Short mmCIF file of C-alpha atoms in Angstrom, two decimals:
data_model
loop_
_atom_site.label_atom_id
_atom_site.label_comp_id
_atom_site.label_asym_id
_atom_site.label_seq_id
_atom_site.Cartn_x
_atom_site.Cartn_y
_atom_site.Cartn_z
CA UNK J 1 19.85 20.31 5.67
CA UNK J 2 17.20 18.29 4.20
CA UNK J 3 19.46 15.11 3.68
CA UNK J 4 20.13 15.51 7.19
CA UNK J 5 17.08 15.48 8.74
CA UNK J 6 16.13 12.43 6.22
CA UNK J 7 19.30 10.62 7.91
CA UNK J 8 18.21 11.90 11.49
CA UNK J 9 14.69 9.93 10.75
CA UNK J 10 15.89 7.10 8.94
CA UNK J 11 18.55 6.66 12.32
CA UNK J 12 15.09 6.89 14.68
CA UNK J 13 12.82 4.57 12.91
CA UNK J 14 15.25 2.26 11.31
CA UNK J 15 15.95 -0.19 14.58
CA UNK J 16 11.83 -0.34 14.61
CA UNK J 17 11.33 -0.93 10.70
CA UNK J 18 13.77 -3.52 10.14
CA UNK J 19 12.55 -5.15 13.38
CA UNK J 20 8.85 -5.19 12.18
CA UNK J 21 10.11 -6.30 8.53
CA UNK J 22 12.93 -9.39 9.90
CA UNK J 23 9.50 -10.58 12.50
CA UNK J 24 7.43 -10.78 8.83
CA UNK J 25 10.52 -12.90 7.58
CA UNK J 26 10.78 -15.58 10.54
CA UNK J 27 6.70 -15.96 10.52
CA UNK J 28 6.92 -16.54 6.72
CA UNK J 29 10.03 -19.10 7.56
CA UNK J 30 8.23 -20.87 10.24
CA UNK J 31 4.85 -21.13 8.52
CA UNK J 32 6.87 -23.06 5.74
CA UNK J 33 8.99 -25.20 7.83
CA UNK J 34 6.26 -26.72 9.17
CA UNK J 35 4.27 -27.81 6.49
CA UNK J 36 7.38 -29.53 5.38
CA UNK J 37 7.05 -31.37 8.73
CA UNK J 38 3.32 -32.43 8.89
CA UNK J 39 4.00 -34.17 5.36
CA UNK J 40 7.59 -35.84 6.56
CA UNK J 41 5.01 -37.42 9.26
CA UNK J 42 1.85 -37.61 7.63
CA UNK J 43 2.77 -41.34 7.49
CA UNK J 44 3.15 -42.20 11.21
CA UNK J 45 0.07 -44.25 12.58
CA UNK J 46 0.54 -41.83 15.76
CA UNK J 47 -3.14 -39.65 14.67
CA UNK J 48 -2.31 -36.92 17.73
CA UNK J 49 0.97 -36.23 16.27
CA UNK J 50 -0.24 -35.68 13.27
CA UNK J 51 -3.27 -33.67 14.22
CA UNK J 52 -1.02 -31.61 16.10
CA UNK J 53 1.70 -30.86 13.25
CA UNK J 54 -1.60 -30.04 11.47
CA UNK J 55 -3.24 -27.53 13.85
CA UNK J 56 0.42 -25.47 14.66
CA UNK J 57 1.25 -25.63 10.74
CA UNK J 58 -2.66 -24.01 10.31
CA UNK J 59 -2.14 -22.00 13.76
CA UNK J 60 1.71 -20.37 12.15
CA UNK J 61 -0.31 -19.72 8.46
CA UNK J 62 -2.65 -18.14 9.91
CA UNK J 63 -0.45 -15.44 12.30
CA UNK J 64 1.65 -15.08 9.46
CA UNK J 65 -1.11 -13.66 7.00
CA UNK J 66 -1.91 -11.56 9.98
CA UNK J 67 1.16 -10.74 10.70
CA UNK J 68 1.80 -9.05 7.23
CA UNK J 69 -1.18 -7.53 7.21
CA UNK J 70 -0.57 -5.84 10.65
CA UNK J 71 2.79 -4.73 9.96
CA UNK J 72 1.13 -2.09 7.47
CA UNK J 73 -0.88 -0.93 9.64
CA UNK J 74 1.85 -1.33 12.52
CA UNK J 75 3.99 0.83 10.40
CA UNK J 76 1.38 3.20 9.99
CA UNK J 77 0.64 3.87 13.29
CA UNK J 78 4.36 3.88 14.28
CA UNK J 79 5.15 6.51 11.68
CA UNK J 80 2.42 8.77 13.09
CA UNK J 81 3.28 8.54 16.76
CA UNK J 82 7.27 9.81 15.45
CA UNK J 83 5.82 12.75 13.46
CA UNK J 84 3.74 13.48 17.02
CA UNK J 85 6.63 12.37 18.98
CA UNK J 86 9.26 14.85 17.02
CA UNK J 87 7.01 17.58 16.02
CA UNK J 88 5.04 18.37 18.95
CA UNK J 89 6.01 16.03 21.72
CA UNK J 90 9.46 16.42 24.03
CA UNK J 91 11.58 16.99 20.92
CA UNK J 92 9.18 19.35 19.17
CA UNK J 93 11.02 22.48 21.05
CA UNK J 94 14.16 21.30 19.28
CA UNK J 95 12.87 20.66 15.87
CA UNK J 96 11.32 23.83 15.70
CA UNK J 97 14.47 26.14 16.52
CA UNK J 98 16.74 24.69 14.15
CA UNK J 99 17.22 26.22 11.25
CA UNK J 100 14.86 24.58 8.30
CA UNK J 101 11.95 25.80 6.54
CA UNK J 102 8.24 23.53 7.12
CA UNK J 103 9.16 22.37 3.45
CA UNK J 104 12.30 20.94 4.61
CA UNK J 105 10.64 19.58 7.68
CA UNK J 106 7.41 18.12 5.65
CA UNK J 107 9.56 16.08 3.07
CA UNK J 108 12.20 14.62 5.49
CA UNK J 109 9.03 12.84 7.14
CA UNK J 110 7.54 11.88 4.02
CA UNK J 111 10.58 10.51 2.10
CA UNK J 112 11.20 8.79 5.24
CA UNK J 113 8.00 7.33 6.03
CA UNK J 114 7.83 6.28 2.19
CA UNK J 115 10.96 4.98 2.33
CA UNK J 116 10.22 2.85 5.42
CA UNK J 117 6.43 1.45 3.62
CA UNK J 118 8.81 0.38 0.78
CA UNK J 119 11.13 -1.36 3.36
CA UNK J 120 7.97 -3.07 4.70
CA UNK J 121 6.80 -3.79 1.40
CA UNK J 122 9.89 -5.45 0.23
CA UNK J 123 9.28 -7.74 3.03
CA UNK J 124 5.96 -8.47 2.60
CA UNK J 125 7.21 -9.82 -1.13
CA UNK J 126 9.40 -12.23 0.52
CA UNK J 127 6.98 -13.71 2.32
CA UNK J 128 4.89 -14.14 -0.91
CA UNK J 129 7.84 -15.87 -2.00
CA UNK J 130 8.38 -18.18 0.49
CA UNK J 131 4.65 -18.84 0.54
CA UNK J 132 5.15 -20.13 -2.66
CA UNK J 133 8.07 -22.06 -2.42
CA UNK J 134 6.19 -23.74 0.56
CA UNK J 135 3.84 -24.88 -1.95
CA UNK J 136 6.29 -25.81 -4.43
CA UNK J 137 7.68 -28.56 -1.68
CA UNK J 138 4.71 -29.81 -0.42
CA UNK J 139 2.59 -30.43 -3.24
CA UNK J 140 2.53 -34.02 -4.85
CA UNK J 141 3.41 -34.55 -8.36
CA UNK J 142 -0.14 -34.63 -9.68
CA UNK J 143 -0.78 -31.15 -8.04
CA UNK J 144 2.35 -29.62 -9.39
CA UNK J 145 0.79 -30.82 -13.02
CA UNK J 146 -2.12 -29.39 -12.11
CA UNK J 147 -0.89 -26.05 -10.71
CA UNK J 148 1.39 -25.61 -13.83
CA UNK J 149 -1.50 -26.14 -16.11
CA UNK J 150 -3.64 -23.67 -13.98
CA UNK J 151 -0.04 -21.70 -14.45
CA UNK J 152 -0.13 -21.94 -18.12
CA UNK J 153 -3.71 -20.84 -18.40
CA UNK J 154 -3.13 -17.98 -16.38
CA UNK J 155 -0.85 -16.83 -18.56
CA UNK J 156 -2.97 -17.06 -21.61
CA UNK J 157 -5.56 -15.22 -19.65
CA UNK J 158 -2.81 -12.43 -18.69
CA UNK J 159 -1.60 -12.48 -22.01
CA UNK J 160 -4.97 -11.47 -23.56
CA UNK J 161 -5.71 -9.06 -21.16
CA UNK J 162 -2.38 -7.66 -22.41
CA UNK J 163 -3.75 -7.75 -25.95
CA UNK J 164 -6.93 -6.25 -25.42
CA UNK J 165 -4.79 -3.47 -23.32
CA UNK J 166 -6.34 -4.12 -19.80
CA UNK J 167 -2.53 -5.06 -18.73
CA UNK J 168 -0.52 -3.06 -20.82
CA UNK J 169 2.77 -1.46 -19.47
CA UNK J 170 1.42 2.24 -19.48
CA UNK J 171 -1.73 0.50 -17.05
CA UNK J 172 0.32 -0.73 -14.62
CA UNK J 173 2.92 2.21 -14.33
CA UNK J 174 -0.50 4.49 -13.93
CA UNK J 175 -2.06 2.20 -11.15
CA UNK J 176 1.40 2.09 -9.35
CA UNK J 177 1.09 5.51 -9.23
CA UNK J 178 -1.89 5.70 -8.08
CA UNK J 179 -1.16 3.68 -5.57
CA UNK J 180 2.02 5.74 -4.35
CA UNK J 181 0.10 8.82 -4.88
CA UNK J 182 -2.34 7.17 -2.19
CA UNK J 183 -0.34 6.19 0.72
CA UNK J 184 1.17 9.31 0.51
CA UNK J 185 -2.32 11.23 0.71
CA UNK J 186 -2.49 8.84 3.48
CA UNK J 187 0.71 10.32 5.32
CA UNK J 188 -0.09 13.79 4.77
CA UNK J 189 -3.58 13.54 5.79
CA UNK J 190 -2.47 11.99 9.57
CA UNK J 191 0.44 14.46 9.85
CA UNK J 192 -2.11 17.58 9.42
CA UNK J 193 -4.77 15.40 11.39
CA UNK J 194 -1.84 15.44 13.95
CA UNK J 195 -1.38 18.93 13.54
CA UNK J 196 -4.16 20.15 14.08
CA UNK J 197 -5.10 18.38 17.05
CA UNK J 198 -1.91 19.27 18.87
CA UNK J 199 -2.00 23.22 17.91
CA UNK J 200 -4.46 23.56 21.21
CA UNK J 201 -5.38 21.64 24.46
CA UNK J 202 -8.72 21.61 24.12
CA UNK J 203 -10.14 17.81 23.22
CA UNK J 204 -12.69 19.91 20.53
CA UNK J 205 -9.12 20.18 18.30
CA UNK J 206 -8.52 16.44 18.81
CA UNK J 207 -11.77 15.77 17.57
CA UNK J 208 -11.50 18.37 14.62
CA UNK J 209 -8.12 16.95 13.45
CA UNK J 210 -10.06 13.43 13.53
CA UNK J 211 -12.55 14.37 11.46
CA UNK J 212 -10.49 16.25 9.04
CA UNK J 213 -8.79 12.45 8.20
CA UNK J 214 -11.57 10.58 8.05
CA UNK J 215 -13.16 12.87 5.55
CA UNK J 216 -10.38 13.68 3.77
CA UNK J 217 -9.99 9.68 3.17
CA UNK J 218 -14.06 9.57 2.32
CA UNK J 219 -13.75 12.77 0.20
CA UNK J 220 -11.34 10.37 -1.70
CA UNK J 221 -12.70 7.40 -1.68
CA UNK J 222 -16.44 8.85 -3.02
CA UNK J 223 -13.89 10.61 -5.05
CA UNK J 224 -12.46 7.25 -6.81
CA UNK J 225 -16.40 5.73 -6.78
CA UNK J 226 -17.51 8.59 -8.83
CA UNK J 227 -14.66 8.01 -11.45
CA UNK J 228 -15.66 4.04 -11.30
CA UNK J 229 -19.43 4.91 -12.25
CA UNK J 230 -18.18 7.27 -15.13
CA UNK J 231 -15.82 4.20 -16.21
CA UNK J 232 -18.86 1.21 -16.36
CA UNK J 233 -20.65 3.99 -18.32
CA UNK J 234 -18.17 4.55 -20.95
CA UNK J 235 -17.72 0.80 -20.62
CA UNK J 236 -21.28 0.29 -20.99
CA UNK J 237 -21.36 2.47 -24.12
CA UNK J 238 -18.56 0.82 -25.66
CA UNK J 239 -20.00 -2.39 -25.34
CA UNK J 240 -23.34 -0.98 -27.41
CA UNK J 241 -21.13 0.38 -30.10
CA UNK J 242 -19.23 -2.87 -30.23
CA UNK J 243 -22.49 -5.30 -30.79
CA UNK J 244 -23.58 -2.58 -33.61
CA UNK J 245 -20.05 -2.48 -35.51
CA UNK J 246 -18.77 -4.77 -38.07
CA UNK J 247 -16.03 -7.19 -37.42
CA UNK J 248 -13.50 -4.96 -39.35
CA UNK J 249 -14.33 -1.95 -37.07
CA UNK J 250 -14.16 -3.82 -34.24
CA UNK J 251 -10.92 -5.39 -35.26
CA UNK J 252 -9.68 -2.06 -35.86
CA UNK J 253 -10.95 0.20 -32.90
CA UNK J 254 -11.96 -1.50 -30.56
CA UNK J 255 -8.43 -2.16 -28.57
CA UNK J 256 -7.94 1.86 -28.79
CA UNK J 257 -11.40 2.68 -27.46
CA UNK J 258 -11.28 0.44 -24.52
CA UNK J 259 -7.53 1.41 -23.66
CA UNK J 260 -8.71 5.22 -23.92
CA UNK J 261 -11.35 4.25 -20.69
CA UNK J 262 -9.18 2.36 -18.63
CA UNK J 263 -6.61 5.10 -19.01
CA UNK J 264 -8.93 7.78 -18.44
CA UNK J 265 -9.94 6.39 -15.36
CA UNK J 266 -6.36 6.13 -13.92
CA UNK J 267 -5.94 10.03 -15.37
CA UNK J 268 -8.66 10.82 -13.41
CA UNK J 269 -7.48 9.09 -10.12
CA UNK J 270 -4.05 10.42 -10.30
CA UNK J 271 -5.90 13.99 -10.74
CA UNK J 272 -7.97 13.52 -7.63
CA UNK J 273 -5.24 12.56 -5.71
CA UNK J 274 -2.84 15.11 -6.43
CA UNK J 275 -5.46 17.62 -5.95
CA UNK J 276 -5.78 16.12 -2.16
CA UNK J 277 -2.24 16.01 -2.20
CA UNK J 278 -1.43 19.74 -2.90
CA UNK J 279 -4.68 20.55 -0.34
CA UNK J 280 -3.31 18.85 2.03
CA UNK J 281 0.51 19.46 2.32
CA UNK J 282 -0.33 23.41 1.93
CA UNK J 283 -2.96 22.96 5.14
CA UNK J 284 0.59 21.43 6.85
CA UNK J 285 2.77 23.86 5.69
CA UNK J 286 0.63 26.51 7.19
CA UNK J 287 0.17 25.44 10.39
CA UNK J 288 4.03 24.30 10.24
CA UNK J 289 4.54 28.27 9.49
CA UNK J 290 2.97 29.24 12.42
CA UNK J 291 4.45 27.35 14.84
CA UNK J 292 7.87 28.42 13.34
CA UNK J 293 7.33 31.92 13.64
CA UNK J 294 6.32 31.58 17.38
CA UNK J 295 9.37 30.19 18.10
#
């Protein structure tokens, strides 16, 4: 039953998320074309023209950062209004006869809505890449020197943060994570916000449900702060022991200490976010409960 409600969702939201994600595409596309354009006439004595290739080339740029920036928040607010829409709006009477449990119900709209953020996400890469690409064609020789030397530095600077294990593979797999682990504290704190606010028709549960996401998302936040202050102390202490060891110690420890902080700190995230997690989605499956067993 549960792949079937993740196929109803995907079939309701799809037409909406690929729409959102192929308008990020053709902004991305247009904001490289013409940049292509302003330097194919950059040569004409005609200043207007050229002023004008320069102002819509800066104009499209400009709409297209905003553009993927909005679709986030677009796809946000467009996976909130379906949970509304499906739980408790004109097809709520349906979803709530058929026969599935609020776990079944819960994690058909969060693989879906996960699912969909990746779709978005994807998208959002391509544009990067075409940004890039962009670049690649309009910059003059001496630039592309200069951008492969900044390129090449880069690298050395990525490469020793590798070393000294600020980039290592077991960081980045952690902050991923943490960042998955994040939007979907995000999701289940608007569907019980939802929730909660739709159980009555009073405005006072509106207003509760409100509340309840923006401290839940300032719980978390104060949450991650906290675990930044503990890290710049251990940092801070590290650095003390550092200046007072010898160069063989140092050689010798020092990688291991500093990769034991950075990973402590991403323990500790994960940990706080989970904990919000399991909070959160047993809050949901509650109220989910109760509605089932009224109807």
């Amino acid at each position: 039953m549960l792949r079937k409600l993740i196929k109803h969702e995907i079939r309701a939201t799809g037409k909406i998320i690929g729409t959102i994600a192929l308008g990020m595409i053709v902004l991305s596309m247009l904001a490289a074309i013409f940049p292509v354009l302003a330097l194919h006439f950059n040569s004409l004595s005609d200043n207007y023209l050229k002023e004008a290739l320069n102002f819509v080339n800066n104009l499209l740029f400009t709409i297209c950062l905003a553009g993927v920036l909005s679709a986030i928040i677009i796809t946000f607010i467009i996976l909130a209004r379906r949970f509304y829409k499906n739980m408790y709006g004109n097809e709520g009477y349906l979803t709530f006869t058929l026969p599935v449990t609020s776990n079944q119900l819960i994690l058909s709209k969060l693989i879906t809505s996960m699912l969909s953020i990746f779709f978005v996400f994807l998208a959002g890469i391509l544009c990067f890449i075409i940004f890039i690409t962009e670049m690649c064609l309009i910059l003059s020789p001496s630039s592309i020197g200069y951008t492969l030397k900044y390129h090449m530095i880069s690298n050395n600077i990525v490469f020793a943060y590798f070393d000294s294990g600020l980039l290592n593979a077991l960081y980045c797999v952690e902050k991923i994570l943490v960042i998955i682990l994040y939007i979907i504290m995000i999701l289940l704190a608007a569907y019980l916000a939802i929730t909660i606010g739709s159980t009555g028709s009073s405005n006072n549960r509106k207003i509760l449900g409100t509340l309840l996401f923006i401290g839940e998302n300032i719980v978390t936040l104060i949450g991650f702060l906290l675990v930044n202050v503990l890290r710049a102390k251990m940092y801070s202490n590290h650095l003390n022991w550092i200046s007072a060891a010898t160069s063989e110690q140092r050689m010798a420890e020092m990688d291991a200490r500093y990769q034991s902080i950075i990973h402590l700190e991403s323990g500790l995230q994960i940990l706080l976010l989970v904990i919000v997690i399991v909070v959160s989605y047993l809050l949901l499956k509650r109220h989910l409960n109760k509605k089932l067993n009224l109807q």
